[in-house]
Coordinates of N, CA, C and O in Angstrom, one line a residue:
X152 N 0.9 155.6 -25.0 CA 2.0 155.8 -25.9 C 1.7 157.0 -26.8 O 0.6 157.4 -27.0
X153 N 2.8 157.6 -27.3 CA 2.8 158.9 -27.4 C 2.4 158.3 -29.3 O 2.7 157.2 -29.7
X154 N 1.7 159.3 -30.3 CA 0.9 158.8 -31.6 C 1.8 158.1 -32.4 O 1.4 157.3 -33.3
X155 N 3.3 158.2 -32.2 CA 4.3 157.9 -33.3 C 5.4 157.2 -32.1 O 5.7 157.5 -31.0
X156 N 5.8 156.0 -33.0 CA 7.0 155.6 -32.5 C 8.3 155.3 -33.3 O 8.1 154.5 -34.2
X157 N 9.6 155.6 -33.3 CA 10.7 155.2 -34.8 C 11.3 155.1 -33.8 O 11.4 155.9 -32.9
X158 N 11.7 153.8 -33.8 CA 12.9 153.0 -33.7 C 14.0 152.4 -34.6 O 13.8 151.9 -35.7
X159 N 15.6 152.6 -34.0 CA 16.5 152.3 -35.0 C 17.4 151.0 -34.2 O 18.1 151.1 -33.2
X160 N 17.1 149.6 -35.0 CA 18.0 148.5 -34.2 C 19.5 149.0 -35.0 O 19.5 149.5 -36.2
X161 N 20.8 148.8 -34.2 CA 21.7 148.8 -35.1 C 22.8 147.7 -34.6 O 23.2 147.6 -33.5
X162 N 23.2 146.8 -35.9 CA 24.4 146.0 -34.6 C 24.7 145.1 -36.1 O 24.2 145.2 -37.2
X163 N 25.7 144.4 -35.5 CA 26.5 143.6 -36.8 C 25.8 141.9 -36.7 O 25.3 141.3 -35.7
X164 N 26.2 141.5 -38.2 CA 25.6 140.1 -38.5 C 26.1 139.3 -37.0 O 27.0 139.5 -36.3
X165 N 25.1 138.3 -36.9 CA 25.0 137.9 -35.3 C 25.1 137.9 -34.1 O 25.5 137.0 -33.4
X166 N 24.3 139.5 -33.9 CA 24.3 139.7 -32.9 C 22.6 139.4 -32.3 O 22.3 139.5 -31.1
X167 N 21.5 139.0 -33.4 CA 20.3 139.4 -33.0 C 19.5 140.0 -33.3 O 18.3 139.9 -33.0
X168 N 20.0 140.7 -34.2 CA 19.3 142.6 -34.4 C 17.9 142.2 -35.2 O 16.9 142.8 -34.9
X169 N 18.0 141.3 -36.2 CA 16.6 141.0 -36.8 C 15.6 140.5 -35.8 O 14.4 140.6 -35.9
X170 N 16.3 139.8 -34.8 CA 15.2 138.9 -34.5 C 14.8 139.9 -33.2 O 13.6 139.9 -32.9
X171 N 15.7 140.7 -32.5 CA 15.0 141.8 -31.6 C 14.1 142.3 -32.2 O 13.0 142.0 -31.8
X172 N 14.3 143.2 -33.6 CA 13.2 143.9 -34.2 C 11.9 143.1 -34.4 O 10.8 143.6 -34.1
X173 N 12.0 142.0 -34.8 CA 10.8 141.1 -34.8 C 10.3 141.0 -33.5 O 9.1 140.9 -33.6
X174 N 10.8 141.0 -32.5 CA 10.2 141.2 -30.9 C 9.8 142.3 -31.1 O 8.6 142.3 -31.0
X175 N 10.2 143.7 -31.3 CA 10.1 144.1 -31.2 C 8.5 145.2 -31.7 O 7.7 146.0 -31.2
X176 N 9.0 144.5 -33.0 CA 7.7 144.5 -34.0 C 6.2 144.0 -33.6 O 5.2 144.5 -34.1
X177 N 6.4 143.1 -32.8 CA 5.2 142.1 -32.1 C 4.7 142.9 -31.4 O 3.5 143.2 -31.5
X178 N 5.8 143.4 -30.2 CA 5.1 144.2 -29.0 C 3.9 145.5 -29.6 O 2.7 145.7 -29.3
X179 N 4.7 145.9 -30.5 CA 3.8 146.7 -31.4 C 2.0 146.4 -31.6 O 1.0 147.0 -31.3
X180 N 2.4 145.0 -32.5 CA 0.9 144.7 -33.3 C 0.2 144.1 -31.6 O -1.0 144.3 -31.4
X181 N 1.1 143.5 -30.5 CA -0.1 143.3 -29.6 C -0.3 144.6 -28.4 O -0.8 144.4 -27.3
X182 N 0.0 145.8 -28.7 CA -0.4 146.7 -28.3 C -1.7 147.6 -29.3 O -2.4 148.5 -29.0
X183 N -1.7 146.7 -30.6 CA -2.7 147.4 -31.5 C -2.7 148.9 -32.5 O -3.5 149.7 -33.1
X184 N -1.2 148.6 -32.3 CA -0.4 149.8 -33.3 C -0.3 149.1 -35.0 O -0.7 148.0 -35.4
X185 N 0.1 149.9 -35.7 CA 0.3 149.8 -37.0 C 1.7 149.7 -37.0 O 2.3 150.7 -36.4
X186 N 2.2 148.8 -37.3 CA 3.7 148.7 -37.7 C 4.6 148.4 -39.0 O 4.2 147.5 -39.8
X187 N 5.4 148.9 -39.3 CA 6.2 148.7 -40.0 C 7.6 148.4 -39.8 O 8.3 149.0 -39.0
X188 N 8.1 147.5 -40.6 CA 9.6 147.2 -40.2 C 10.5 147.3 -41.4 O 9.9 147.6 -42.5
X189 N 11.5 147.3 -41.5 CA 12.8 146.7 -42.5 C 14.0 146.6 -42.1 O 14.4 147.3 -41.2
X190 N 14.7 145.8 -42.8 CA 16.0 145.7 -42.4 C 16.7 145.5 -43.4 O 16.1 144.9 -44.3
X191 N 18.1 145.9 -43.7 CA 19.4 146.0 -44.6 C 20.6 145.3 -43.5 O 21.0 145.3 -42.3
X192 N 20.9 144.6 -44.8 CA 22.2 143.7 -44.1 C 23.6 144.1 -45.1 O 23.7 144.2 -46.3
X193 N 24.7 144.4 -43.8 CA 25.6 144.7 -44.4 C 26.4 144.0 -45.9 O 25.7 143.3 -46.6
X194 N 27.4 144.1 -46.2 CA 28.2 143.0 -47.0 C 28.5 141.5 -46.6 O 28.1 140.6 -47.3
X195 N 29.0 141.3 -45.7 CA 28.9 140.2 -44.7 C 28.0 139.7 -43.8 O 27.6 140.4 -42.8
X196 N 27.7 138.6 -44.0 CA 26.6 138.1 -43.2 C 26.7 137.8 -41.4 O 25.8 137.5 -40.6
X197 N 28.2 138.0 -41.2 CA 28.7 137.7 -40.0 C 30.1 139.1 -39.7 O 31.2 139.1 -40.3
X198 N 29.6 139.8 -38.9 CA 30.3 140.8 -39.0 C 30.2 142.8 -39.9 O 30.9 143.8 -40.1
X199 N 29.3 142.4 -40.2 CA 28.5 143.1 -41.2 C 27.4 143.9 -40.9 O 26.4 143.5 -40.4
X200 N 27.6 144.8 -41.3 CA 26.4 146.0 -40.5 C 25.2 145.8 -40.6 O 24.8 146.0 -41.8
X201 N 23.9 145.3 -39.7 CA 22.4 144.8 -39.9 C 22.0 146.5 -39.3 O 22.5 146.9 -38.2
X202 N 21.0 147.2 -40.1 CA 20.2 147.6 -39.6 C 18.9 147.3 -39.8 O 18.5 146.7 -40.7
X203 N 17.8 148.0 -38.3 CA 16.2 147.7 -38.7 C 15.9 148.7 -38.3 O 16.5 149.4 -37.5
X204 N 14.4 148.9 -39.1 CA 13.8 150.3 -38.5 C 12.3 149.8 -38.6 O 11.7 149.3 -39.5
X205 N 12.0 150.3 -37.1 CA 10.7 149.8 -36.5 C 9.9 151.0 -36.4 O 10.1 151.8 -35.5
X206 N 9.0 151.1 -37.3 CA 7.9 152.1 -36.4 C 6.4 152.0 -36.3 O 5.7 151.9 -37.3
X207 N 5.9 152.1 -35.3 CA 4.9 151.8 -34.8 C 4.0 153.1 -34.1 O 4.4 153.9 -33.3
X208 N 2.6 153.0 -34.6 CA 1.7 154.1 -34.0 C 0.2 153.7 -34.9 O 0.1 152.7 -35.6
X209 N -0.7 154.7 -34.7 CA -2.0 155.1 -35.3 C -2.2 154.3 -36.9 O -3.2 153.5 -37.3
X210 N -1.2 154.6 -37.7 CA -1.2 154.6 -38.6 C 0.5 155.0 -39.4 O 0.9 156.2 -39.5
X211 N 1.2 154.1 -39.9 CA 2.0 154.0 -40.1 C 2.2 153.9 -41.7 O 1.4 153.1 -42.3
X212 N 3.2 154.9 -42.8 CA 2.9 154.5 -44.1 C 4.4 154.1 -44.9 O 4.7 154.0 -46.1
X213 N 5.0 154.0 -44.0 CA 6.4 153.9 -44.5 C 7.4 153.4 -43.0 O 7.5 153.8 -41.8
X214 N 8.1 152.2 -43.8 CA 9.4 152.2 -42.5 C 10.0 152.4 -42.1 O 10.5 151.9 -41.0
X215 N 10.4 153.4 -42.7 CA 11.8 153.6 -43.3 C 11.7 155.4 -42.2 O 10.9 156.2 -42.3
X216 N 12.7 155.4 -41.4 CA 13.1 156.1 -40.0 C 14.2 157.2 -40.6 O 15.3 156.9 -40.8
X217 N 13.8 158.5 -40.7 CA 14.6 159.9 -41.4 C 15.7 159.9 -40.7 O 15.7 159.5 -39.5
X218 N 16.3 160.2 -41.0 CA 17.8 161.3 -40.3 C 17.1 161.7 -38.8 O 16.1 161.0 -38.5
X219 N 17.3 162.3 -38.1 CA 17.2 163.3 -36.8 C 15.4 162.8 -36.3 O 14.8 163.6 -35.6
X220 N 14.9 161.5 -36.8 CA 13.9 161.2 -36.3 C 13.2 160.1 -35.6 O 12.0 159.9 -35.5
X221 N 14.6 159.3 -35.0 CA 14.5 158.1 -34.4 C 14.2 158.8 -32.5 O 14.8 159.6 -31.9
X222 N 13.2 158.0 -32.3 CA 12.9 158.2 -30.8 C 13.8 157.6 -30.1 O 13.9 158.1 -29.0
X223 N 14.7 156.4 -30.3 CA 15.0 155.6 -29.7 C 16.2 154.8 -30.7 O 15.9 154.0 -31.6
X224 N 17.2 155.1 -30.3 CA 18.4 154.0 -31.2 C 18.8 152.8 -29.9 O 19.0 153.0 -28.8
X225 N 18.8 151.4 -30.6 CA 18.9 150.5 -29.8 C 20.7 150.3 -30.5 O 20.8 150.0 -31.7
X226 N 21.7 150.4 -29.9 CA 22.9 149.8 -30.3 C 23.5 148.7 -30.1 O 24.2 148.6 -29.1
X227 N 23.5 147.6 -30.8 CA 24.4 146.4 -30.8 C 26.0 146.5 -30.5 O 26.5 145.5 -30.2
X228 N 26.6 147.4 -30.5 CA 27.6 147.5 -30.7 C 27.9 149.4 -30.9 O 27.3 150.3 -31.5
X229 N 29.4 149.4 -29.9 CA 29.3 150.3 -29.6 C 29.9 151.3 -31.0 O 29.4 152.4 -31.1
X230 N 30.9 150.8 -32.1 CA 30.6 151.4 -33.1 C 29.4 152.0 -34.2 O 29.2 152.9 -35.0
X231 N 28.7 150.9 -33.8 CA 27.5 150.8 -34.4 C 26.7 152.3 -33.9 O 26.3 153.0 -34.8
X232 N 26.5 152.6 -32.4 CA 26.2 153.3 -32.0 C 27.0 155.2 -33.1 O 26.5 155.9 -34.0
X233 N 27.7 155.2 -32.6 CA 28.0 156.2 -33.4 C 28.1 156.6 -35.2 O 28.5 157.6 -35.7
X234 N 27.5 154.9 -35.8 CA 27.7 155.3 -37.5 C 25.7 155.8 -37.4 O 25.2 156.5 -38.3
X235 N 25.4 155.6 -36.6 CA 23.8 156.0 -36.7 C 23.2 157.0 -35.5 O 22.1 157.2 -35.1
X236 N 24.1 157.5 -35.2 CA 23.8 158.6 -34.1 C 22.7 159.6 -34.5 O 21.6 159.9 -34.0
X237 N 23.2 160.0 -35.8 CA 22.5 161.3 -37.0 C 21.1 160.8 -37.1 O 20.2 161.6 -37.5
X238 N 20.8 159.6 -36.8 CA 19.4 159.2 -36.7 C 18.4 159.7 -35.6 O 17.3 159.9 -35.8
X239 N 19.0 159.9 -34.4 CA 18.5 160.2 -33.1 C 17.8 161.5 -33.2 O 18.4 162.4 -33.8
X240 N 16.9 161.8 -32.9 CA 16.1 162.7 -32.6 C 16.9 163.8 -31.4 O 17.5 163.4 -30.3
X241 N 16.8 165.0 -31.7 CA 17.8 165.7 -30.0 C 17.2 165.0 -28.5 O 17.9 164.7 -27.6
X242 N 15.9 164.8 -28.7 CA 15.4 164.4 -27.5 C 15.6 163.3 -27.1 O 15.8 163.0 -25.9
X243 N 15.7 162.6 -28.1 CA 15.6 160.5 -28.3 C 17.0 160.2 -27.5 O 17.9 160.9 -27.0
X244 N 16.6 159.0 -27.6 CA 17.4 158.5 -26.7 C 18.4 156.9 -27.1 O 18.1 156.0 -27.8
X245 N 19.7 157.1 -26.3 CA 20.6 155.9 -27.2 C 20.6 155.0 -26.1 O 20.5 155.4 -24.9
X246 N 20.6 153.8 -26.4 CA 21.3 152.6 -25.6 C 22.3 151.7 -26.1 O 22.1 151.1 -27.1
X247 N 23.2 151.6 -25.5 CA 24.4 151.3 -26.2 C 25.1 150.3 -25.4 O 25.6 150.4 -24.3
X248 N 24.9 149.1 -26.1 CA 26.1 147.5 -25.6 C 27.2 148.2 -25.6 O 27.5 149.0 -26.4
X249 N 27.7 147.7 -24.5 CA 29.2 148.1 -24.3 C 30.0 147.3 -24.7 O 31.1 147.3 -24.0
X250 N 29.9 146.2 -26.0 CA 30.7 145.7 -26.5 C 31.4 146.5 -27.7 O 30.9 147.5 -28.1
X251 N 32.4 146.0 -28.1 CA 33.5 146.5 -29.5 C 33.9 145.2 -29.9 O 34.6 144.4 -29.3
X252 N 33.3 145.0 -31.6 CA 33.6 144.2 -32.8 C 34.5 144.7 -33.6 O 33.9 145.5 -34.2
X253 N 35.3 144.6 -33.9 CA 36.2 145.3 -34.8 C 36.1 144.6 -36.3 O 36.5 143.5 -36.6
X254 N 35.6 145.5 -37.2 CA 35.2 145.6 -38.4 C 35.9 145.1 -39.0 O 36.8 144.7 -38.3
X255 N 36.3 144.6 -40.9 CA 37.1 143.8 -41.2 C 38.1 145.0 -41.3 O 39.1 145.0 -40.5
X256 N 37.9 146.2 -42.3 CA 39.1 147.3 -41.9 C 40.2 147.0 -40.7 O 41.4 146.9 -40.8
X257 N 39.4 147.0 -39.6 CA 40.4 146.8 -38.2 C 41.4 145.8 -38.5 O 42.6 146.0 -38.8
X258 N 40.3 144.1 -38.4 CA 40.7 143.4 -38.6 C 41.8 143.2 -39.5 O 42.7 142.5 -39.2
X259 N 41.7 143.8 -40.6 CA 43.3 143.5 -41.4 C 44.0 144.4 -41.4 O 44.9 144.3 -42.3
X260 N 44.2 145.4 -40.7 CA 45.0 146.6 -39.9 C 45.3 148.0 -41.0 O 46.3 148.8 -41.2
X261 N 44.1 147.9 -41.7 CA 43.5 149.3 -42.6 C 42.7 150.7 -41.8 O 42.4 151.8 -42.2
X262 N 42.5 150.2 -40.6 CA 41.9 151.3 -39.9 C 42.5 150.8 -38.4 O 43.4 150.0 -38.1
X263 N 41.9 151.4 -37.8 CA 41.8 151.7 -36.3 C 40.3 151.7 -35.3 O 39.4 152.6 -35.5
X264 N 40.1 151.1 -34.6 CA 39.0 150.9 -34.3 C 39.2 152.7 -33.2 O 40.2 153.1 -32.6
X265 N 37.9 153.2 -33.4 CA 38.0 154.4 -33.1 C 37.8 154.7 -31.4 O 36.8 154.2 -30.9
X266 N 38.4 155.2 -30.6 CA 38.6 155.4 -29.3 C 37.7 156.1 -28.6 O 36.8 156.2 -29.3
X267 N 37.6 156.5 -27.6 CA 36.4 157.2 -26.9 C 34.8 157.7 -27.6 O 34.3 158.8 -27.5
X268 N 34.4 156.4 -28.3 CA 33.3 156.5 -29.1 C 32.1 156.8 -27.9 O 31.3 157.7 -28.2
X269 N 32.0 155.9 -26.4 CA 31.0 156.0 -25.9 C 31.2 158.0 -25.1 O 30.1 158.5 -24.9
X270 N 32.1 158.8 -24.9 CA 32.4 159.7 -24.5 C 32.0 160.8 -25.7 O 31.6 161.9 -25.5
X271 N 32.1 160.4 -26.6 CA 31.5 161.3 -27.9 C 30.1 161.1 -27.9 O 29.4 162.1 -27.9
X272 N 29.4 159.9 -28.0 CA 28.0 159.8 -27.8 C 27.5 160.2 -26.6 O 26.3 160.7 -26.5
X273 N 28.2 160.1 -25.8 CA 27.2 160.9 -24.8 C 27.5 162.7 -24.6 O 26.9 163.6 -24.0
X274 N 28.4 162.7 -25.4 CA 28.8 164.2 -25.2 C 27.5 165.2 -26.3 O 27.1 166.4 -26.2
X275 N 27.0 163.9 -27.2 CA 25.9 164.3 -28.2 C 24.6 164.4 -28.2 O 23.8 165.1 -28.9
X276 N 24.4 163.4 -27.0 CA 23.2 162.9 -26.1 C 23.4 162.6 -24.7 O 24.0 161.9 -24.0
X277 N 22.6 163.5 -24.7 CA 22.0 163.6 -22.9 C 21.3 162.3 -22.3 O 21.3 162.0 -21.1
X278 N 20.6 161.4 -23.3 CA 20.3 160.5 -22.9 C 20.6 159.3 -23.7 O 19.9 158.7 -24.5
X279 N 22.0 159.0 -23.2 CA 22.9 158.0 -23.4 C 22.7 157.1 -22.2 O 22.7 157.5 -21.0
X280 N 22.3 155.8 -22.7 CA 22.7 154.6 -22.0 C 23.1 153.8 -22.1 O 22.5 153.1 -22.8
X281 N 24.4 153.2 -21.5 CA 25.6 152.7 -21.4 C 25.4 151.0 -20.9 O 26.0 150.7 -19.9
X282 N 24.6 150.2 -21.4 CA 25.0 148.6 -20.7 C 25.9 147.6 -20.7 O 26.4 148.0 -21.7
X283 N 26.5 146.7 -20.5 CA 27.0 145.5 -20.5 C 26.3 144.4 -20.7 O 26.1 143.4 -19.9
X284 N 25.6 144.6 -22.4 CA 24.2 143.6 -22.3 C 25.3 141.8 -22.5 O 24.5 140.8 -22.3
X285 N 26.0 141.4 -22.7 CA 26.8 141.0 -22.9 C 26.9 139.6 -21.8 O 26.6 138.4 -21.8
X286 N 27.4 140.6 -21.1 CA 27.6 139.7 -19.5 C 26.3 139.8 -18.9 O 26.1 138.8 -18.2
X287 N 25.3 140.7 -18.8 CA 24.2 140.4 -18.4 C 23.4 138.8 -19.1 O 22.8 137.9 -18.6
X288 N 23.7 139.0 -20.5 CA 23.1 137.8 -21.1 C 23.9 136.6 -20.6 O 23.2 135.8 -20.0
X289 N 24.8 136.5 -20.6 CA 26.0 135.7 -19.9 C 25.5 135.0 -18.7 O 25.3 133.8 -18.5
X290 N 25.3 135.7 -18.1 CA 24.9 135.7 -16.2 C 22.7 134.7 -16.4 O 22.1 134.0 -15.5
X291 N 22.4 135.0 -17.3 CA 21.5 134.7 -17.4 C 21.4 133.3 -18.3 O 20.4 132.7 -18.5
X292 N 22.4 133.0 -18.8 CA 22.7 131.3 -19.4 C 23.0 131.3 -20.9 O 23.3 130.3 -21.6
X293 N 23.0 132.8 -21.6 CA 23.4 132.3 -22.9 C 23.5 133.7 -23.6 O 22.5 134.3 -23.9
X294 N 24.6 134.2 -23.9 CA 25.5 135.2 -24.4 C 24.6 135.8 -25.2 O 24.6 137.1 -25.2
X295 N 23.7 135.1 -26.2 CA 23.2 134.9 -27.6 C 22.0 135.9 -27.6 O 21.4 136.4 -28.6
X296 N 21.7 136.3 -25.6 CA 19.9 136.9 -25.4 C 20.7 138.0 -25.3 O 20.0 139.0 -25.3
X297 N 21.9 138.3 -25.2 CA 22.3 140.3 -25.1 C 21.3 141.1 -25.8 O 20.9 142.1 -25.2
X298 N 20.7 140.8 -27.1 CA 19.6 141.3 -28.0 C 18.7 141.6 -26.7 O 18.7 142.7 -26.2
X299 N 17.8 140.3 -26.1 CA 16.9 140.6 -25.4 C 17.1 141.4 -23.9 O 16.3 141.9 -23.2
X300 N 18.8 141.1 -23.8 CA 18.8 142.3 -22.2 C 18.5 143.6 -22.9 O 17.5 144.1 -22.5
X301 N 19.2 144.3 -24.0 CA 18.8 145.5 -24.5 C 17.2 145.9 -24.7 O 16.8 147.0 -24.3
X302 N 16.6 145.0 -25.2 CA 14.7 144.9 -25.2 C 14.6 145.5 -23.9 O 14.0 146.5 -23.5
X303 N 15.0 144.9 -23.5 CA 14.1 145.0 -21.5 C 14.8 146.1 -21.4 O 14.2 146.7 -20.5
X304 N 16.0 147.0 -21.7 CA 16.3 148.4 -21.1 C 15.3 148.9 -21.8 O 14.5 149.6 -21.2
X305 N 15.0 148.8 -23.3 CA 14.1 150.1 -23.7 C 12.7 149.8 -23.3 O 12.0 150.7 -23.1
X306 N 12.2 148.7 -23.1 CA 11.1 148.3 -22.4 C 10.7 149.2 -21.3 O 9.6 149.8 -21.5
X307 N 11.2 149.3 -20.5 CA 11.5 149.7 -19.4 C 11.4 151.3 -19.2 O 11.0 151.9 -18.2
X308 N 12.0 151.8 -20.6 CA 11.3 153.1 -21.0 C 10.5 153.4 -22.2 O 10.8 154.1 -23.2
X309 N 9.7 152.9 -22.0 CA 8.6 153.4 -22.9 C 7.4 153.0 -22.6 O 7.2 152.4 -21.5
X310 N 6.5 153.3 -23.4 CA 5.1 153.4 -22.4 C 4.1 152.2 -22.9 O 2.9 152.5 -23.2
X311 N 4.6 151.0 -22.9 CA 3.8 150.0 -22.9 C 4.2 148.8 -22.2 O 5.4 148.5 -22.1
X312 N 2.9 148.0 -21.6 CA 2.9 147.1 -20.5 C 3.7 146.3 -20.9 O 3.7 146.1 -22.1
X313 N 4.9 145.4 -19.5 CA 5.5 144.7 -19.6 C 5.1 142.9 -20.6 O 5.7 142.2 -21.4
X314 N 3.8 143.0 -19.7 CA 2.9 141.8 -20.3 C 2.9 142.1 -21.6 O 3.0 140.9 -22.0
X315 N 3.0 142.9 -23.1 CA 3.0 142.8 -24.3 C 4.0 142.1 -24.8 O 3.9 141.3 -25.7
X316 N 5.2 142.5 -24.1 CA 6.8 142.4 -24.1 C 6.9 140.7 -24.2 O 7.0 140.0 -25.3
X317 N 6.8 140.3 -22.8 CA 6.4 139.4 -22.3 C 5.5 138.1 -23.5 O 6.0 137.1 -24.1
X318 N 4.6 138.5 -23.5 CA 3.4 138.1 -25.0 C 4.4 138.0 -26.5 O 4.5 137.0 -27.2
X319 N 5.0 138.9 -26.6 CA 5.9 139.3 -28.2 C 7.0 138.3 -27.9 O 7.3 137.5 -28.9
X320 N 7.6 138.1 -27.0 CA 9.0 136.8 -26.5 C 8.1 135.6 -26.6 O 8.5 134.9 -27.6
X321 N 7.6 135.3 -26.3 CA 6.5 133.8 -26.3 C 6.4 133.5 -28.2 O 6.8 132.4 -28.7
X322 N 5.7 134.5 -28.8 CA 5.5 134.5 -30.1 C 6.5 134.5 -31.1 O 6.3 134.2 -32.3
X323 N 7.8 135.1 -30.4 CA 9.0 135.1 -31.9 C 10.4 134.2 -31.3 O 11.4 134.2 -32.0
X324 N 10.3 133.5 -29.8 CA 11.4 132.9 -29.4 C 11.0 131.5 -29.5 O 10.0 131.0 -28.9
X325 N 11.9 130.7 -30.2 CA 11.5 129.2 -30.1 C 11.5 129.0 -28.3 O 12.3 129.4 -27.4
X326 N 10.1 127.9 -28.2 CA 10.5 127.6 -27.1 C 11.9 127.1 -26.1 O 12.0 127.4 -24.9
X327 N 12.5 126.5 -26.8 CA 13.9 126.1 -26.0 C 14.1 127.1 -25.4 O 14.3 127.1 -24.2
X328 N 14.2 128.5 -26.1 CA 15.1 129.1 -25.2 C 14.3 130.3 -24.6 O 14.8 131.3 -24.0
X329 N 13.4 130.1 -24.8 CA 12.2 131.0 -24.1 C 12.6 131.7 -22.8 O 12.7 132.9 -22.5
X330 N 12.9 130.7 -22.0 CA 13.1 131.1 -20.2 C 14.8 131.7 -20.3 O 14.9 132.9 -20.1
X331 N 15.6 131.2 -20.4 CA 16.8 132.2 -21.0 C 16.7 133.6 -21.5 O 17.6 134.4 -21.2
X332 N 15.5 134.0 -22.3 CA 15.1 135.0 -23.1 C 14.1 135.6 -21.6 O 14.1 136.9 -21.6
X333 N 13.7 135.3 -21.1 CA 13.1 136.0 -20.1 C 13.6 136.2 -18.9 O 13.1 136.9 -18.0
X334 N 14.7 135.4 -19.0 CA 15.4 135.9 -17.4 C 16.3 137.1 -18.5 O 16.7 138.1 -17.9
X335 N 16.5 137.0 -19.8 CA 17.7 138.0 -20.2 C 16.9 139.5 -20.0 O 17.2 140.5 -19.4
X336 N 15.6 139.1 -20.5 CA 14.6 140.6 -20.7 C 14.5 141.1 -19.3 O 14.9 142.3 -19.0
X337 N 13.9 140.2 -18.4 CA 14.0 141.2 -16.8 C 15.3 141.8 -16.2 O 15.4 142.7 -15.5
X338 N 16.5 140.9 -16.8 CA 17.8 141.3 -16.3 C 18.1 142.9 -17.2 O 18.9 143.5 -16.6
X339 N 17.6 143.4 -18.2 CA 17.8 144.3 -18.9 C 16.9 145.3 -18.2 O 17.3 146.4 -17.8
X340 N 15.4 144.7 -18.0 CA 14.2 146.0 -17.7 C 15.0 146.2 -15.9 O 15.3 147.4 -15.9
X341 N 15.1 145.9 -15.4 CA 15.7 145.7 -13.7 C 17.4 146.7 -14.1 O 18.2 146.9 -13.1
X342 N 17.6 147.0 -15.0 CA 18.5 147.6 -14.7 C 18.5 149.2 -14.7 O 19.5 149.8 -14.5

């Protein structure tokens, strides 16, 4: 793994986003990195902008992920994706649910939910990745693991063993739904 890692989860109240980052945060400490996390939750608890910022390396002294210096934006949501783009690093890389929530603005018909958002992000980044973590979670028994099909795409690129991943799901998913959460994660890394 390369000395520094910044990661940006972004996605609205219940979609996951804390509890990815805490997966995600795990993979971290059981690879034997220094980690740091935080998260801000929107105005609403359901529908409401959650962000987390994960970073993980040698020696970490702050959580908190600059402007233009995220290695990696994980998107819950495909607006989501474009209010935190400015985070991305030129090089870094997006992954982006291909779902759309429409914000309360939309919802009480004060705005417009904005149109060719994923065609603008990719027009910004070269390495835009576009899923349907959605129906992938779906297909695997429970809507709810979309969080964890996204894990398994960035898993999948980045440079630590699947087994940590693997180890970090065991440690922050209640059992019940453990095996749901692990067919969601391979259905994500396999894509």
């Amino acid at each position: 793994m390369r000395k520094s890692l910044n990661l940006l989860l972004v996605g609205v109240g219940g979609q996951g986003t804390i509890l990815a980052s805490k997966i995600l945060a795990q993979v971290g400490l059981e690879a034997g990195f220094d980690v740091k996390m935080s998260e801000i939750h929107g105005m609403a608890q359901r529908g409401g902008s959650v962000v987390t910022q994960v970073r993980m390396g040698e020696k970490v002294f702050s959580p908190m992920v600059a402007r233009g210096a995220a290695d990696a934006v994980l998107a819950f949501e495909r607006l989501e994706s474009l209010r935190y783009l400015s985070y991305l690093k030129p090089e870094g890389s997006i992954i982006i649910n291909d779902q759309a929530i429409a914000p309360v603005p939309v919802l009480i018909g004060a705005a417009e939910y904005p149109e060719n958002i994923l065609e603008y992000v990719k027009s910004r980044c070269p390495n835009t990745i576009v899923v349907d973590a959605l129906r992938e979670a779906v297909a695997c028994g429970n809507a709810k693991a979309a969080n964890v099909v996204l894990l398994g795409v960035l898993a999948k690129r980045l440079d630590l063993e699947k087994e940590i991943w693997l180890k970090a799901l065991e440690a922050k998913v209640p059992a019940r739904f453990l095996d749901v959460n692990r067919a969601a994660f391979d259905a994500g890394y396999n894509l």
